CSV table of C-alpha atoms in Angstrom, one decimal:
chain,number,residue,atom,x,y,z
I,1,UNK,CA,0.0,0.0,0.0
I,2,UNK,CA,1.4,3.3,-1.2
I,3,UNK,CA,1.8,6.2,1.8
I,4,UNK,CA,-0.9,8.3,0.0
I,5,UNK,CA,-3.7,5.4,0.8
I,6,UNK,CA,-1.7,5.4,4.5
I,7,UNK,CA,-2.8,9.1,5.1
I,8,UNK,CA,-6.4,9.3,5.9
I,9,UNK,CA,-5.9,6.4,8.2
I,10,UNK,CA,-3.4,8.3,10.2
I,11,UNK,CA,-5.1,11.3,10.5
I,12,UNK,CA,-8.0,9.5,11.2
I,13,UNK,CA,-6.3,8.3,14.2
I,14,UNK,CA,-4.6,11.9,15.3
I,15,UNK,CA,-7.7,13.3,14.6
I,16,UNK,CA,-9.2,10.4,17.3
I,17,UNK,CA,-6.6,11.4,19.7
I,18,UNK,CA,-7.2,14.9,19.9
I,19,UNK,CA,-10.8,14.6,20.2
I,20,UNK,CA,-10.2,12.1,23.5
I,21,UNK,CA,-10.7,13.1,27.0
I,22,UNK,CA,-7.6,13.3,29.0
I,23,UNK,CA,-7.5,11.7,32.1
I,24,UNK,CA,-8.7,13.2,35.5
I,25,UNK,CA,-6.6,15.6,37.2
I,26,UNK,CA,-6.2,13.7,41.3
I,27,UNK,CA,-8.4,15.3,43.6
I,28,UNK,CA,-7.8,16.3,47.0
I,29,UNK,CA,-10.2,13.0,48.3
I,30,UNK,CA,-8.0,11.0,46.4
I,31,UNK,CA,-5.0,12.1,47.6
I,32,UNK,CA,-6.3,12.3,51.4
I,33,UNK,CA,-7.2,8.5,50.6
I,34,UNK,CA,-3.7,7.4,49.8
I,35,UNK,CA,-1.9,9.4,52.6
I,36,UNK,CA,-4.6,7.6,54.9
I,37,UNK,CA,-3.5,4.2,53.4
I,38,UNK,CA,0.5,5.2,53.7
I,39,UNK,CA,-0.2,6.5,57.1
I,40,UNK,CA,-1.8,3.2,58.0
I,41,UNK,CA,0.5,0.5,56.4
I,42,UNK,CA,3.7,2.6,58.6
I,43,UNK,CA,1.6,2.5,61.9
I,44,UNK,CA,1.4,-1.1,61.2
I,45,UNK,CA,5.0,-1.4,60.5
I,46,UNK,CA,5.7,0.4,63.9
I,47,UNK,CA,3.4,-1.2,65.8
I,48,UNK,CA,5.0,-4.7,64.7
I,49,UNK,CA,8.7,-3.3,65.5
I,50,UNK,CA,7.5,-2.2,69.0
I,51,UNK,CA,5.8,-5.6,69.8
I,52,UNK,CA,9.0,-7.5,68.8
I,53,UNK,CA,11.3,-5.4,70.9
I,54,UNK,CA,9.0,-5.2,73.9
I,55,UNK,CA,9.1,-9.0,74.0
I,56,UNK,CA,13.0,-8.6,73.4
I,57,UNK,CA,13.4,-6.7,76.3
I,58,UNK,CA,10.8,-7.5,78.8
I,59,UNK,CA,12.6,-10.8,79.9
I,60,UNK,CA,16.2,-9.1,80.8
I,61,UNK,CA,14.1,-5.8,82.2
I,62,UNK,CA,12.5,-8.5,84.3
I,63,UNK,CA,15.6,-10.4,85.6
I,64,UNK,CA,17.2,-6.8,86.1
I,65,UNK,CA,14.5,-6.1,88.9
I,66,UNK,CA,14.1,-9.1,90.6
I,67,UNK,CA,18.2,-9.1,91.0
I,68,UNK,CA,18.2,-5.9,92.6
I,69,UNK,CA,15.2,-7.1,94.4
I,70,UNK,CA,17.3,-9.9,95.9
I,71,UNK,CA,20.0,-7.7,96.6
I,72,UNK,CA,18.3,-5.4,98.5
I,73,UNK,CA,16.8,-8.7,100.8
I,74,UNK,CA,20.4,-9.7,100.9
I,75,UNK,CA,20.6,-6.9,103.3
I,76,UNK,CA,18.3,-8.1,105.8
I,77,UNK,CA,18.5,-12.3,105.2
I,78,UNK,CA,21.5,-13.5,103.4
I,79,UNK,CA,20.9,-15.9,100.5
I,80,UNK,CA,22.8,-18.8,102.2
I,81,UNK,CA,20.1,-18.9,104.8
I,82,UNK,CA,16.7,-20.1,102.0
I,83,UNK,CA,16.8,-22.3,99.1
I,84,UNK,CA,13.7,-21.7,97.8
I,85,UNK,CA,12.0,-19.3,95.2
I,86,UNK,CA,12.1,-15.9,97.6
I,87,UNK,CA,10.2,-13.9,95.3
I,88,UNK,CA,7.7,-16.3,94.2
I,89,UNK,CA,6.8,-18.0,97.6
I,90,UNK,CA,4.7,-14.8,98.9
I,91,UNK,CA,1.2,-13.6,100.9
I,92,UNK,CA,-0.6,-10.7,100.5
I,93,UNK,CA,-1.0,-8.7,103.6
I,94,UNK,CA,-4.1,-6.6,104.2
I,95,UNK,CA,-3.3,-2.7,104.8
I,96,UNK,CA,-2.5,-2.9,108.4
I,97,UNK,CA,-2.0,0.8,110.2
I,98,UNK,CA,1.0,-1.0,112.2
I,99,UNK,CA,3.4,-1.2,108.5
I,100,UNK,CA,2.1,2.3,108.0
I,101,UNK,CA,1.4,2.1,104.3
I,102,UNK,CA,-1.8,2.3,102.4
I,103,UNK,CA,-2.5,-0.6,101.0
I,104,UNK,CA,-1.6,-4.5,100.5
I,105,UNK,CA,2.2,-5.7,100.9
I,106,UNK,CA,3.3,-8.4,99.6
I,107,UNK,CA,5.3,-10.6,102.3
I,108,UNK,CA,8.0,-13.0,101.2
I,109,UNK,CA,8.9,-16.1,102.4
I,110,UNK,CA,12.1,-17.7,103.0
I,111,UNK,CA,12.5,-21.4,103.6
I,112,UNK,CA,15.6,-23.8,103.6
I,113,UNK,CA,14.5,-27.8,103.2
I,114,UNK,CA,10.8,-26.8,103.7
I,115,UNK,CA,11.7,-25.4,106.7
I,116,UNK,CA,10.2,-21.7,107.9
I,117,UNK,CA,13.4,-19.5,107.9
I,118,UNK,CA,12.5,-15.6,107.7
I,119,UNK,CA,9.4,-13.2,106.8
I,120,UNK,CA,10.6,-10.4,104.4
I,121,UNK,CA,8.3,-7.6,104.0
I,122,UNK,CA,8.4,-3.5,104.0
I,123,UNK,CA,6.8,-0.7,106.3
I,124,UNK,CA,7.0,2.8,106.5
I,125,UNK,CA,7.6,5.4,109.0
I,126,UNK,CA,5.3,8.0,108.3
I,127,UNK,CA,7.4,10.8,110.7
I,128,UNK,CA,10.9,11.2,109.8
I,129,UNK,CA,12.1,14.4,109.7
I,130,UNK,CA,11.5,15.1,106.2
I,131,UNK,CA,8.5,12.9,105.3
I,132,UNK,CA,8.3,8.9,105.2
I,133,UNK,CA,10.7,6.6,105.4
I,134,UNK,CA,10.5,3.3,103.9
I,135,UNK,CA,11.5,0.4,105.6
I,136,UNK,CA,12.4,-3.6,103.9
I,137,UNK,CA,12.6,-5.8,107.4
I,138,UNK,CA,13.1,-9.3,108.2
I,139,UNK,CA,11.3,-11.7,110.8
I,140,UNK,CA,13.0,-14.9,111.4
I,141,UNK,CA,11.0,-17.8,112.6
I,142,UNK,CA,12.6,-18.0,115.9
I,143,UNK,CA,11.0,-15.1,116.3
I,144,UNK,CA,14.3,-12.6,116.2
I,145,UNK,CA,15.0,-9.4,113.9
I,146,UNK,CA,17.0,-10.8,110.8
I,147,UNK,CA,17.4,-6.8,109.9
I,148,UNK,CA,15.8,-3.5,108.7
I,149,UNK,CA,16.9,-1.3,106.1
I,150,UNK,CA,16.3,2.0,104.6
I,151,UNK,CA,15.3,1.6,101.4
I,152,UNK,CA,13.8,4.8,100.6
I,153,UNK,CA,13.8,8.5,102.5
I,154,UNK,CA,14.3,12.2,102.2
I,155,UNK,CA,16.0,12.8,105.0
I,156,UNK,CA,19.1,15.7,106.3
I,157,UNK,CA,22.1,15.1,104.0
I,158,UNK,CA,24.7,14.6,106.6
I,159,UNK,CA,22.5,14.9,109.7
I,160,UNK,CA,19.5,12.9,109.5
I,161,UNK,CA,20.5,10.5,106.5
I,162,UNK,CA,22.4,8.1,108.8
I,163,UNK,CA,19.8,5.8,108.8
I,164,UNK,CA,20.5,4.8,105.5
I,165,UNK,CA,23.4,2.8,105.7
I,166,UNK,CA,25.0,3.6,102.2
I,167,UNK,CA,25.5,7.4,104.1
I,168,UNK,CA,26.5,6.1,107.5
I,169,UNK,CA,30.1,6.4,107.9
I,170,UNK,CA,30.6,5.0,110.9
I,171,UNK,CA,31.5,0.8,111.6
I,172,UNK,CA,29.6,-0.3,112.5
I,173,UNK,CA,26.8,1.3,110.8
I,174,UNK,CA,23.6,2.6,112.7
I,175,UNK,CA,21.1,0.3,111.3
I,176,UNK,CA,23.1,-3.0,112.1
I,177,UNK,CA,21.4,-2.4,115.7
I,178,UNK,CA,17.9,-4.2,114.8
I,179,UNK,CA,19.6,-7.3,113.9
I,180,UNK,CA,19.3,-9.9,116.6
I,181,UNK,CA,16.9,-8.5,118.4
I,182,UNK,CA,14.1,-10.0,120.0
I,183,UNK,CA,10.7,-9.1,118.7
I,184,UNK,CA,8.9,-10.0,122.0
I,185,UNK,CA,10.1,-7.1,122.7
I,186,UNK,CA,9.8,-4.5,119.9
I,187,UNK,CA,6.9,-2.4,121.4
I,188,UNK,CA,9.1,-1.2,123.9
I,189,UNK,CA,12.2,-0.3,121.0
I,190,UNK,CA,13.4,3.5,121.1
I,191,UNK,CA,16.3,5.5,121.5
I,192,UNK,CA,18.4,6.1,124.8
I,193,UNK,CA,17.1,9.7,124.9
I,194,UNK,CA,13.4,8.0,125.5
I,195,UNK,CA,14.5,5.6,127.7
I,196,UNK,CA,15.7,3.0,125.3
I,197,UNK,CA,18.9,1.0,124.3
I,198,UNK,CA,19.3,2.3,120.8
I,199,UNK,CA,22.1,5.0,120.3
I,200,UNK,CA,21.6,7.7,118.0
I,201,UNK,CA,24.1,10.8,116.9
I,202,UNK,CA,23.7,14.0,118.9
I,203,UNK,CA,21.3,16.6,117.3
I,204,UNK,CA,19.5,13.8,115.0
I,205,UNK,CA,16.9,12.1,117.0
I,206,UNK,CA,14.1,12.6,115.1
I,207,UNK,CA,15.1,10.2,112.2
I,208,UNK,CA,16.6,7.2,114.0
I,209,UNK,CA,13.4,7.3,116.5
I,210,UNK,CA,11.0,7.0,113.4
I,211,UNK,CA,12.5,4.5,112.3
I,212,UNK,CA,13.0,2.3,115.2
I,213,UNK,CA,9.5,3.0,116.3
I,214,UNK,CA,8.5,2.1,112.9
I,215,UNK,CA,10.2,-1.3,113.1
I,216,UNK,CA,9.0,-1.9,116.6
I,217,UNK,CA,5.3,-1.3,115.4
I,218,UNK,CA,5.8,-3.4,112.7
I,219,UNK,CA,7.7,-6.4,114.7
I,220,UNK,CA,4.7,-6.5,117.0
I,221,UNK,CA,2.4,-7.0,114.3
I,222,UNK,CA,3.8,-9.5,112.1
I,223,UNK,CA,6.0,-11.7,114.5
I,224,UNK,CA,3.0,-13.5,116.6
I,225,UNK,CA,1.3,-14.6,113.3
I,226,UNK,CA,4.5,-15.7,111.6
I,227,UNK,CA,3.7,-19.2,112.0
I,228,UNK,CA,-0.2,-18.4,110.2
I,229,UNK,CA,1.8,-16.5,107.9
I,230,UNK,CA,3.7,-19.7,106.8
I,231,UNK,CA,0.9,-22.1,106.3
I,232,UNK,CA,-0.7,-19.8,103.9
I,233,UNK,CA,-0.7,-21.3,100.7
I,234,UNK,CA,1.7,-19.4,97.8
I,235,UNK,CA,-0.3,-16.4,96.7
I,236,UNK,CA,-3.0,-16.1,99.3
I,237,UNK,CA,-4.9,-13.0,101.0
I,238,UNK,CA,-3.6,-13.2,105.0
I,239,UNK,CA,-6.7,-11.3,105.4
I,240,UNK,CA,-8.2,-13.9,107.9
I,241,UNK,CA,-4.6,-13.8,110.0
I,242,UNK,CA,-5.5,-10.4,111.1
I,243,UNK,CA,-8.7,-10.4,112.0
């Protein structure tokens, strides 16, 4: 076929293409549409990445707390004295005024062969000097003090803050006083100024007596029942001890 009989078919076909609509121009829906659908495929992708590392590092944030959890028992009961699971073999004690804090506390148990060895547990003394002080304390099944530590305070920097061991210069340090001690006898705990055995530095008497007082209060309440306390099954409200 010659280009002449080619013509009229090609300008048939430009002629086509000029008279043919072009395409839409986006609109803002449209646009609004696939920036919703971007949006939503990256909050997936973040949402996956945030799952996998929170399961990556819930585990070691886990083992991190319960070691300095141990640690700070150490203080009061030394690990060569239990064999079992400390932080798993545990009561829930009721909010009882004599620990001084609002609300349950959860009381760990310390056995060696089956054997009752300690009650570890907190309290709080709700008149230092400069607001509460929190206490971790030990109970041993004999009935004696296995410890009490400071575990948390706002007291004097270099006056009051003695109690806490880790600021105590002295040797032997303030607080190694409680252990030993016999809980029959904890109502009665309280510094030499009032009549007690417990020494205390000149000028700071407000701190050490909170504290003692604190431990005596919370002696009196927990040691009679330590033997309840045991029996409880793993996990249980000690509700019904204290009533």
């Amino acid at each position: 076929m010659s280009s002449e009989a080619q013509t009229p078919v090609v300008d048939e076909a430009l002629a086509a293409a000029e008279l043919a609509p072009e395409p839409p121009a986006p609109t803002a829906a449209g646009s609004a549409m696939r920036s919703a659908a971007l949006l939503a495929v990256f909050t997936l992708a973040f949402t996956a990445l945030m799952a996998l590392t929170h399961d990556a590092t819930e585990a070691p944030i886990q083992a991190s707390v319960e070691a300095r959890r141990l640690e700070l028992i150490a203080q009061v009961l030394p690990r060569a004295d239990y064999d079992n699971a400390l932080l798993e073999d545990t009561v829930e004690l009721p909010a009882l005024p004599a620990l001084g804090i609002d609300g349950p506390v959860t009381l760990h148990r310390a056995r060696r062969g089956n054997e009752p060895v300690a009650l570890v547990f907190e309290a709080q003394a709700p008149d230092g000097y400069s607001g509460a002080i929190r206490l971790l304390m030990a109970v041993r099944a004999d009935g004696t003090l296995g410890g009490v530590r400071v575990v948390a305070h706002k007291e004097t920097p270099g006056l009051g803050d003695y109690i806490d061991p880790a600021k105590d210069r002295a040797s032997p340090k303030w607080i190694s006083q409680f252990a030993g001690r016999d809980t029959a006898q904890a109502a009665s705990w309280t510094v030499r100024k009032d009549g007690g055995d417990f020494t205390y530095m000149t000028g700071a008497t407000i701190s050490p007596r909170a504290v003692i007082r604190a431990a005596g209060r919370a002696a009196t309440a927990i040691a009679p029942v330590r033997d309840a306390l045991f029996a409880l099954p793993s996990g249980a409200s000690a509700d019904k001890v204290f009533e």
